[in-house]
mmCIF file of C-alpha atoms in Angstrom:
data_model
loop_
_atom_site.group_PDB
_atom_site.id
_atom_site.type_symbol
_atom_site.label_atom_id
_atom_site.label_comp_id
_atom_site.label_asym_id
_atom_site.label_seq_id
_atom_site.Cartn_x
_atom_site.Cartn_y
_atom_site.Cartn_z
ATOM 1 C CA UNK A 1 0.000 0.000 0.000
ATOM 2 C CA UNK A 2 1.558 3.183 -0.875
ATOM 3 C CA UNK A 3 2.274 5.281 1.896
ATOM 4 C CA UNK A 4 0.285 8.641 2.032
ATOM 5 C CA UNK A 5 0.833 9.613 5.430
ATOM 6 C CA UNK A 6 3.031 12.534 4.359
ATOM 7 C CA UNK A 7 0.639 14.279 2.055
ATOM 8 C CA UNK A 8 -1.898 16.712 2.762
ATOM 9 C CA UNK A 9 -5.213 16.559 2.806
ATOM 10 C CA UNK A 10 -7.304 18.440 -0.667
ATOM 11 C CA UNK A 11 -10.809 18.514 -1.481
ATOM 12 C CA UNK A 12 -10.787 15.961 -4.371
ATOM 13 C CA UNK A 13 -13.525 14.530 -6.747
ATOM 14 C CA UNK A 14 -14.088 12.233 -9.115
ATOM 15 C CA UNK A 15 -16.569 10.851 -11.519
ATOM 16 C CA UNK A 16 -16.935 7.897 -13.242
ATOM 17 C CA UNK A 17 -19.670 6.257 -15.718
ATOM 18 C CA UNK A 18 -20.746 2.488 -16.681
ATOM 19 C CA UNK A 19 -23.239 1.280 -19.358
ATOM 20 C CA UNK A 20 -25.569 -1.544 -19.247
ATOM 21 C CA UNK A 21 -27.016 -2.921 -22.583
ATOM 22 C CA UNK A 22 -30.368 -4.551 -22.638
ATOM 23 C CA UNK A 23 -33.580 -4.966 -24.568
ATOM 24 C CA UNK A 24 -35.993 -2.276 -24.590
ATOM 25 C CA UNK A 25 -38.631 -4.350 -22.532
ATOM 26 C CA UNK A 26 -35.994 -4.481 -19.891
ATOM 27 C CA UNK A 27 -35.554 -0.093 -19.333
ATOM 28 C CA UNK A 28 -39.214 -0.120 -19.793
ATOM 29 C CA UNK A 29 -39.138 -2.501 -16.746
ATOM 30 C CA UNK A 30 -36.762 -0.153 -15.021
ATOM 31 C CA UNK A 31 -38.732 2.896 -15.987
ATOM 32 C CA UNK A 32 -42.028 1.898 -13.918
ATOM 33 C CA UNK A 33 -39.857 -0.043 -11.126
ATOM 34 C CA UNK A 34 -41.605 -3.229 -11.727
ATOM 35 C CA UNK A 35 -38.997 -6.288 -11.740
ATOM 36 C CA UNK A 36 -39.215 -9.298 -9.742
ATOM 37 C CA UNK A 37 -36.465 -8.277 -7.368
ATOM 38 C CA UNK A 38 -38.260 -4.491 -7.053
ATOM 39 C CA UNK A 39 -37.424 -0.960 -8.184
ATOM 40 C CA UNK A 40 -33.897 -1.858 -9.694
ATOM 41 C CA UNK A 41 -32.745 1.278 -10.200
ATOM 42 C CA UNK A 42 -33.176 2.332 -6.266
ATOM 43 C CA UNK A 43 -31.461 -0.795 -5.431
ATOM 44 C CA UNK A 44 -28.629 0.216 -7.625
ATOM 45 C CA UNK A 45 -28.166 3.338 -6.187
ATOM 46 C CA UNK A 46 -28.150 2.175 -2.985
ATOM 47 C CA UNK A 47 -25.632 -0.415 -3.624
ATOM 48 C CA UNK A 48 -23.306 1.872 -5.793
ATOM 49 C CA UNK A 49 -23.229 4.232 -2.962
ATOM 50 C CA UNK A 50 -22.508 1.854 -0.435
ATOM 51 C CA UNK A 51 -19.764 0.301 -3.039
ATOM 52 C CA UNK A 52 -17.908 3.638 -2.796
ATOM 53 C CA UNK A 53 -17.541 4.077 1.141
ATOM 54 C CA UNK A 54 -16.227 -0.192 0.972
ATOM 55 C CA UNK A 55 -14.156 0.033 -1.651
ATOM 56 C CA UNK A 56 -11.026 -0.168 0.646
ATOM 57 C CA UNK A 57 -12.371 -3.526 1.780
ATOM 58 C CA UNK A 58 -13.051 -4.546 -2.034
ATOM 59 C CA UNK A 59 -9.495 -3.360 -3.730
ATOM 60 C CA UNK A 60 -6.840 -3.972 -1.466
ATOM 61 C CA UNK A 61 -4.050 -1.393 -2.307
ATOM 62 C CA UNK A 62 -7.218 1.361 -2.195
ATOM 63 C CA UNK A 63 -6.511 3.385 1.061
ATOM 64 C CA UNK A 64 -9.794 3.927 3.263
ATOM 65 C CA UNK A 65 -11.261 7.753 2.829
ATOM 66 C CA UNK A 66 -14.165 9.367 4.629
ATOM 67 C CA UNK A 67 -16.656 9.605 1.584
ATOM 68 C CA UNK A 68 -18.033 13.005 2.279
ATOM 69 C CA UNK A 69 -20.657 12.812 -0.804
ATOM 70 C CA UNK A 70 -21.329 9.876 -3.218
ATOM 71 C CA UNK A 71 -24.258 10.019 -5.975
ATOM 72 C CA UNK A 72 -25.238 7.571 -8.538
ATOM 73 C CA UNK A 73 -27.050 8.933 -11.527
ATOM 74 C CA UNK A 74 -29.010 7.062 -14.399
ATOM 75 C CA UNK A 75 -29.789 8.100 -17.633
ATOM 76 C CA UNK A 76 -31.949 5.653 -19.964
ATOM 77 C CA UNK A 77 -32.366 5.214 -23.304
ATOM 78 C CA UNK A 78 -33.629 2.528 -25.569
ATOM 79 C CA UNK A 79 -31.460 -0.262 -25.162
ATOM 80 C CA UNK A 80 -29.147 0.891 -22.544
ATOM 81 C CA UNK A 81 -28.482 2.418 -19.363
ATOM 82 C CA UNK A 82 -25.518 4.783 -18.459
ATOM 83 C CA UNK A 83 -24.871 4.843 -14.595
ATOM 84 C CA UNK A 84 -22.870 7.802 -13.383
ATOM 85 C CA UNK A 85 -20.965 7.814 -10.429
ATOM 86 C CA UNK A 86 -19.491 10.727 -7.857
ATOM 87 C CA UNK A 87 -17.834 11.041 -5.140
ATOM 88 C CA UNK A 88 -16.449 13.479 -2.967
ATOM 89 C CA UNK A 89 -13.983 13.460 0.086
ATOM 90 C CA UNK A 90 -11.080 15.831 1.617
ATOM 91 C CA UNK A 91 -8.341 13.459 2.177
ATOM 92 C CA UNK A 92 -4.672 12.747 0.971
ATOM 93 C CA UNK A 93 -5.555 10.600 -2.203
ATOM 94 C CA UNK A 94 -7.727 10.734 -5.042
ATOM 95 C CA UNK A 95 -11.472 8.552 -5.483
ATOM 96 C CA UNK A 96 -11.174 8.076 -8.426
ATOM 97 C CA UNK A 97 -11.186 4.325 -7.555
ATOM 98 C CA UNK A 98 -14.788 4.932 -5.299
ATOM 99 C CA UNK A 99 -16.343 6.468 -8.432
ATOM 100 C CA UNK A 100 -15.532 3.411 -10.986
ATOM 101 C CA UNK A 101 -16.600 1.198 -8.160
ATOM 102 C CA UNK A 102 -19.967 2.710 -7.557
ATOM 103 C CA UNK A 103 -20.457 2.600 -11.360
ATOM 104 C CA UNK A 104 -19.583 -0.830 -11.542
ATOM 105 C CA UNK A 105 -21.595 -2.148 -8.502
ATOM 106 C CA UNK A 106 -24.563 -0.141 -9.886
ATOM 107 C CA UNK A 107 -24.392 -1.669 -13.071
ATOM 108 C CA UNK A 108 -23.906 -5.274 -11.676
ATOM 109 C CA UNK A 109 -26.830 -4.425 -9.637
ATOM 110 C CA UNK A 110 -29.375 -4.029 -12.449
ATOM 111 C CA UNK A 111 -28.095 -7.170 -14.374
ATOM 112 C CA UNK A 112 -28.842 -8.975 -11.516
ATOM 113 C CA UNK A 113 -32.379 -7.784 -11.184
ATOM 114 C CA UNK A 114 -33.015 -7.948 -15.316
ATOM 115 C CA UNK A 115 -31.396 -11.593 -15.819
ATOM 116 C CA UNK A 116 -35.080 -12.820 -14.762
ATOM 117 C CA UNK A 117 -36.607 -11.616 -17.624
ATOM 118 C CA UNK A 118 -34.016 -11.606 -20.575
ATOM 119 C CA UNK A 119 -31.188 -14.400 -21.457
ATOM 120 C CA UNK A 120 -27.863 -13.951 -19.962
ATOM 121 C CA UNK A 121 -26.463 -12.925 -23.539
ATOM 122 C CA UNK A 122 -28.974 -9.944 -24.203
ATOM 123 C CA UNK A 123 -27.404 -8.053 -20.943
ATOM 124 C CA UNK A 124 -23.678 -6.509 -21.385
ATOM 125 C CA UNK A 125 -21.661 -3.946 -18.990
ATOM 126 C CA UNK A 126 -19.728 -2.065 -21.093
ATOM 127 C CA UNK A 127 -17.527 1.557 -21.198
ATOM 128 C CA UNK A 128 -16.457 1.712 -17.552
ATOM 129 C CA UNK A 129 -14.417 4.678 -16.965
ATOM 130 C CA UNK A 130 -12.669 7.932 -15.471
ATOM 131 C CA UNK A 131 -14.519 10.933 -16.812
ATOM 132 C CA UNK A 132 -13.103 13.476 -14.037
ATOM 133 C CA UNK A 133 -11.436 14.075 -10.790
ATOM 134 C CA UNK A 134 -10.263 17.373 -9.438
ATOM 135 C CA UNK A 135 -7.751 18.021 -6.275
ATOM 136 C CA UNK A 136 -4.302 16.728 -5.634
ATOM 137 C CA UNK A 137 -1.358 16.850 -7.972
ATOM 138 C CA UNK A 138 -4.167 16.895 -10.437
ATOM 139 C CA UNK A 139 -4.892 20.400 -9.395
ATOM 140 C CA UNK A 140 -2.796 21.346 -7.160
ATOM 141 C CA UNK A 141 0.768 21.144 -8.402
ATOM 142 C CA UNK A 142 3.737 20.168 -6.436
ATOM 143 C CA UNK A 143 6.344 21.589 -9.019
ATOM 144 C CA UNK A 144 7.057 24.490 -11.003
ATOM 145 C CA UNK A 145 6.041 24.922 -14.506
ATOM 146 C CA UNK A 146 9.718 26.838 -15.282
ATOM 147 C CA UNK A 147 12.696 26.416 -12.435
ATOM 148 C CA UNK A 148 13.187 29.164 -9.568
ATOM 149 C CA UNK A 149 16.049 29.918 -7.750
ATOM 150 C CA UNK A 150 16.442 28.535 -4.145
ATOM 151 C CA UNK A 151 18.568 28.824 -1.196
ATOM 152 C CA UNK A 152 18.819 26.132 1.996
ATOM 153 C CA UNK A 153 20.341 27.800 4.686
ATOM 154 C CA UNK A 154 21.072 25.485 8.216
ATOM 155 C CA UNK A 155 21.556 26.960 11.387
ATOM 156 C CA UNK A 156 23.121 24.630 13.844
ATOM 157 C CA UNK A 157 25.945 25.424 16.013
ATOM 158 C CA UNK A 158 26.651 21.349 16.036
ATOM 159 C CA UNK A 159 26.447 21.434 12.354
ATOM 160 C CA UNK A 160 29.038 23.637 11.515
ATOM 161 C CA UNK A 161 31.196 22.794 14.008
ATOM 162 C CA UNK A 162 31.091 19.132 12.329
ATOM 163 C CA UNK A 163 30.152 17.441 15.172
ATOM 164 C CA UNK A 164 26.555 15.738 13.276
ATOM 165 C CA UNK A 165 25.794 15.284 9.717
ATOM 166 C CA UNK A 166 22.558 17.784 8.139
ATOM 167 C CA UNK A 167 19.958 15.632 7.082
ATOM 168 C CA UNK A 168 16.933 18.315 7.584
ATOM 169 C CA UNK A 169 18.431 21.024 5.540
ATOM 170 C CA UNK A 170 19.888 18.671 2.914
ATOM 171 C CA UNK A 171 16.191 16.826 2.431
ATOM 172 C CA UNK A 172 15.274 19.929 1.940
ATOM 173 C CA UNK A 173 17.395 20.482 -0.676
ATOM 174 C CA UNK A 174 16.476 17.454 -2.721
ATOM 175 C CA UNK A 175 12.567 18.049 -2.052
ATOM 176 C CA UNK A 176 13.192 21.639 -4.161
ATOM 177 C CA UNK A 177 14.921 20.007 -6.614
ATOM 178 C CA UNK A 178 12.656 17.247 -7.225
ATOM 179 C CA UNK A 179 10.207 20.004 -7.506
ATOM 180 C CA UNK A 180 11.679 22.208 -10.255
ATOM 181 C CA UNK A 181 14.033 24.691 -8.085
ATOM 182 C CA UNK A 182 17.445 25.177 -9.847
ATOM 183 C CA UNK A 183 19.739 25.918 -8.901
ATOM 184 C CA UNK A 184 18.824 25.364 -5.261
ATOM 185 C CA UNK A 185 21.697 26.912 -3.043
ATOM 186 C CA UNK A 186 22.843 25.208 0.143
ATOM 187 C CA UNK A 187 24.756 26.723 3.221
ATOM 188 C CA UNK A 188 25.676 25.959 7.353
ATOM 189 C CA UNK A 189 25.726 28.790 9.617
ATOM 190 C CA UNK A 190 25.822 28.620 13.335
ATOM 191 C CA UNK A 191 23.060 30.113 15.445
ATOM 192 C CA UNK A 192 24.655 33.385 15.029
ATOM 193 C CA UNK A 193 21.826 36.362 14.177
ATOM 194 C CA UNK A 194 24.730 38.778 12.325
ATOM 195 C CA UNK A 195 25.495 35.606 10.215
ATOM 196 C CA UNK A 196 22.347 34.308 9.409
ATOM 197 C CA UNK A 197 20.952 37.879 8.558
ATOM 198 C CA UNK A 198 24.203 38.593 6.231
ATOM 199 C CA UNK A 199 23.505 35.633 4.617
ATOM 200 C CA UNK A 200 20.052 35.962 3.761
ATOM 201 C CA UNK A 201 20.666 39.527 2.868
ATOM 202 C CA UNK A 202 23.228 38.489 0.366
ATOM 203 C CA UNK A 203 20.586 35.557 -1.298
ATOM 204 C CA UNK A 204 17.674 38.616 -1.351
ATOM 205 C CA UNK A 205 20.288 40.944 -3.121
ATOM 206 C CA UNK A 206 21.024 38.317 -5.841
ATOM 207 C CA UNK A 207 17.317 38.247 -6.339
ATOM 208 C CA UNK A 208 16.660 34.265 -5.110
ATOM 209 C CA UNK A 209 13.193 33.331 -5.176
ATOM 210 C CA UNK A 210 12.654 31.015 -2.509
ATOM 211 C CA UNK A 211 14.860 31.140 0.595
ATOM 212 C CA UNK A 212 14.375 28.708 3.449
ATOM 213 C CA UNK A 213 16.034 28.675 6.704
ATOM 214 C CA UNK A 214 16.161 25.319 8.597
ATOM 215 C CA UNK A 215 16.331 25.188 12.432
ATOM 216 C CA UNK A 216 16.573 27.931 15.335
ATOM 217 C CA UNK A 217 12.818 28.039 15.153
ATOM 218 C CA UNK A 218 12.255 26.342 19.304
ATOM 219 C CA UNK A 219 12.461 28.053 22.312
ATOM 220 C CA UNK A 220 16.016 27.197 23.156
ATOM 221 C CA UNK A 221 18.820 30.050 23.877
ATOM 222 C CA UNK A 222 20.707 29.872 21.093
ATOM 223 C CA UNK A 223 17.518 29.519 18.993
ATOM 224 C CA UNK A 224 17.358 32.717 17.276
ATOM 225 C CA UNK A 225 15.680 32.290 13.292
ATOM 226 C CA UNK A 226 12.402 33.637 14.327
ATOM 227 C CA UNK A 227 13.883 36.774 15.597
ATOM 228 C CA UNK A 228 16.138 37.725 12.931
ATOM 229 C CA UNK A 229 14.416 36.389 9.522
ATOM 230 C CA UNK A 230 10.949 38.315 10.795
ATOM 231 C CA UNK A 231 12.115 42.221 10.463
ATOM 232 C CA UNK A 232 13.223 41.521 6.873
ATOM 233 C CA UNK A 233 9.417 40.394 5.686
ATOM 234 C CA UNK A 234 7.667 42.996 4.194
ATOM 235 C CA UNK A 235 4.525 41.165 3.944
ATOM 236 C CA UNK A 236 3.892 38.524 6.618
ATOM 237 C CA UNK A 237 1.840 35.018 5.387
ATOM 238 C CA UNK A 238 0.699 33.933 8.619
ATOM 239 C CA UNK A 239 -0.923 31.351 7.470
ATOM 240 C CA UNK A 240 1.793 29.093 5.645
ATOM 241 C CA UNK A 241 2.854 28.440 8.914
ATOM 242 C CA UNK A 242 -0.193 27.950 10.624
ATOM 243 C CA UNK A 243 -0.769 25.524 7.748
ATOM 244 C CA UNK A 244 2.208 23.401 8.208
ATOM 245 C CA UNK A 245 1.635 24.057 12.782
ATOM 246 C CA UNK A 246 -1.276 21.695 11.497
ATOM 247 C CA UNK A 247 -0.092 18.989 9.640
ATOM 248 C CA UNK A 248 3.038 18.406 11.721
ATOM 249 C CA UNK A 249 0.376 18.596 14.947
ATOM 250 C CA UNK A 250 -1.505 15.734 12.887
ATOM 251 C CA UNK A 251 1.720 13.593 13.730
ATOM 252 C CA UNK A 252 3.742 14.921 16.572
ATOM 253 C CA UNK A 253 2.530 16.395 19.334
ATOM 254 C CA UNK A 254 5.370 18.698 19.401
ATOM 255 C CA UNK A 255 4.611 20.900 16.434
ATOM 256 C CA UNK A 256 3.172 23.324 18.224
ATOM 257 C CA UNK A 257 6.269 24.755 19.766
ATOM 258 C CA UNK A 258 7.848 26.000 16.492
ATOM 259 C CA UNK A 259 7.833 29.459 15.819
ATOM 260 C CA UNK A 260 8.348 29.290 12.617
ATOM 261 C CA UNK A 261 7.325 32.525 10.368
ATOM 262 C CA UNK A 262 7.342 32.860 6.580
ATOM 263 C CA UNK A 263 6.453 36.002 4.181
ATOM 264 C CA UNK A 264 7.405 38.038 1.638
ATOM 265 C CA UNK A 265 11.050 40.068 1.678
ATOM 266 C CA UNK A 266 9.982 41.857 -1.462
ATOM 267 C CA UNK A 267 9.679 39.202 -4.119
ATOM 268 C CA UNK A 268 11.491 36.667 -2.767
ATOM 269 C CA UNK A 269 9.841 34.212 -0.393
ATOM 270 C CA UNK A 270 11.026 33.253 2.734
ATOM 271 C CA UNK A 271 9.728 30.527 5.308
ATOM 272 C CA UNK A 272 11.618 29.174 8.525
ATOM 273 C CA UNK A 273 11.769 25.848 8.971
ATOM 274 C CA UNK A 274 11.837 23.820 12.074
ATOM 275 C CA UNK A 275 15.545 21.709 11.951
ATOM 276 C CA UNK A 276 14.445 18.154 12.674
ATOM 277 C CA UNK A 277 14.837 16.213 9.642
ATOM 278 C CA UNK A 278 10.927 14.832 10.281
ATOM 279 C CA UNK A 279 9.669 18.779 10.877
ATOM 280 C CA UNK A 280 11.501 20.256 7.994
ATOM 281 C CA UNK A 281 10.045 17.376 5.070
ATOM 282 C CA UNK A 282 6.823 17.645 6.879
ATOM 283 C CA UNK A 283 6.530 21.512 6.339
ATOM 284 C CA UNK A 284 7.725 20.914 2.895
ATOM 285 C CA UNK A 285 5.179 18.571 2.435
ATOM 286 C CA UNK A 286 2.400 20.815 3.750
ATOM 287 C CA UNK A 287 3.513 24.022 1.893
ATOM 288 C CA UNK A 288 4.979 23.268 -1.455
ATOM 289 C CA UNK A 289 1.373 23.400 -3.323
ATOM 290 C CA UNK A 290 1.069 26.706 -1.964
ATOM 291 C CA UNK A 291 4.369 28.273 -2.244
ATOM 292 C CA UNK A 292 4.927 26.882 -6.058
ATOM 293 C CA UNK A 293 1.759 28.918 -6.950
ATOM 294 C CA UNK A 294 2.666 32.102 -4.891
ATOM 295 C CA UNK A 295 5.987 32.117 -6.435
ATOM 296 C CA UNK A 296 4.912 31.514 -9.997
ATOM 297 C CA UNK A 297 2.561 34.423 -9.304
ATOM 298 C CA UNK A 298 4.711 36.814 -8.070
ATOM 299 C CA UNK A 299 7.392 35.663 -10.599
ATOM 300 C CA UNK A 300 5.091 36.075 -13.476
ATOM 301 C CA UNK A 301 4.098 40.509 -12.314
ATOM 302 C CA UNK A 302 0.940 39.466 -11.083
ATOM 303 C CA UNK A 303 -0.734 41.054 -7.771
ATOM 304 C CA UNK A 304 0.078 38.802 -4.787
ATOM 305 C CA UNK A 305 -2.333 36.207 -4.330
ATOM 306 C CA UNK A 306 -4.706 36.408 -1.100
ATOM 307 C CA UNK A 307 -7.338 34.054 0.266
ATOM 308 C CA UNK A 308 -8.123 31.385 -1.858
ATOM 309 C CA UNK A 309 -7.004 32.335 -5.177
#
């Protein structure tokens, strides 16, 4: 099963269809609700709704999602019935998979109910498939349609003494690349405020567009990010960290004690990261839809992007 538990959670949608062939006398049948077994087409429904909240316990790579809407539609015509199938969640993967199985269960629903009154070979399922799904990488992309420039800079006094190895700030590092940063520059400071302000200074003059600082965001004495990356924002985005307080609180109970604070130092980006290796990839994780659009909007001359746009 493939393991989700670092992505965040999207609205996400999808809709699927299914067709059932079968002789005229049969839809007539299902118009008026009159087949041995009952009103087929309510029985359907019911079971292609009920197909889409199991279908963890029918496919079993399909993770289990809270199905937040499902519907199952039918549209008759002469000799053949389309079923249409959606479903809605907010979770960290796609249901798509819900949607084809509602169809599908729908659709096996009615032949069962019509195989009393026609021969086997007179009822077909036929054209299951994706129409739509919205949400995730689908919608909400995770890279950058043309590269950016980046900048990684550590703070750890044990770090740049050589004492322990970086494997936050480096993750980091590969999680930009692998999402379209180049050339994404890397750097170890001390917790040292002239240093770390000189530095990012130097990466704001040279016109980076993404600079993240990883560690000095706690509450210890030498933990001073917060403090020195804040006066150079001139816009504040409160809520890119609030957003990624909330996913890492989803899995540690120790997320809430960063301070972390992230905004805009002109137009160049810049978010402080917490320096566990486990905080910093789950921040990435929560903010990299968000700050791949801000970026390419602010890259491209547009106004800065507020609310929900």
């Amino acid at each position: 099963m493939k393991d989700v538990s670092n992505k965040p959670d999207s609205f996400r949608s999808a809709r699927a269809q299914c067709r059932l062939r079968a002789p005229q006398d049969c839809i007539e049948r299902l118009r008026r609700g009159d087949t041995d077994k009952g009103d087929a087409l309510q029985a359907a429904r019911i079971a292609g709704i009920l197909a889409a909240k199991r279908t963890d316990e029918l496919l079993p790579m399909c993770h289990s999602l809270p199905i937040h809407r499902a519907e199952v539609i039918f549209e008759l015509g002469e000799e053949q019935v389309t079923i249409f199938a959606e479903v809605q969640t907010i979770g960290p993967t796609g249901v798509e998979m819900e949607a084809l199985t509602a169809a599908q269960v729908a659709a096996l629903t009615l032949y069962d109910m019509l195989k009393p009154h026609t021969s086997p070979d007179r009822l077909e399922i036929t054209d299951g498939r994706l129409l739509e799904k919205t949400g995730g990488k689908s919608q909400f992309r995770r890279y950058l349609r043309a590269p950016l420039s980046a900048a990684v800079i550590v703070l750890s006094d044990s770090v740049a003494a050589g004492r322990k190895p970086d494997t936050a700030g480096r993750s980091v590092q590969v999680g930009l690349s692998a999402a379209g940063f180049e050339p994404v520059h890397y750097q170890v400071l001390p917790d040292e405020p002239t240093q770390l302000r000189d530095a990012v200074q130097t990466q704001l003059a040279q016109g980076i567009a993404l600079v993240i600082t990883v560690g000095g965001t706690g509450v210890g004495p030498r933990d001073c990010t917060v403090e020195t990356v804040q006066p150079l924002l001139t816009t504040e985005l409160p809520g890119m960290m609030e957003a990624a307080r909330d996913f890492g609180q989803r899995r540690t109970p120790y997320a809430m004690m960063s301070r972390g604070v992230a905004g805009l130092a002109g137009d160049t980006l810049l978010i402080t990261f917490p320096g566990s290796r486990r905080g910093a990839e789950e921040t990435l994780a929560a903010l990299l839809s968000g700050l791949v659009h801000l970026l390419e909007v602010c890259r491209a001359g547009q106004p800065h992007p507020g609310g929900y746009s």
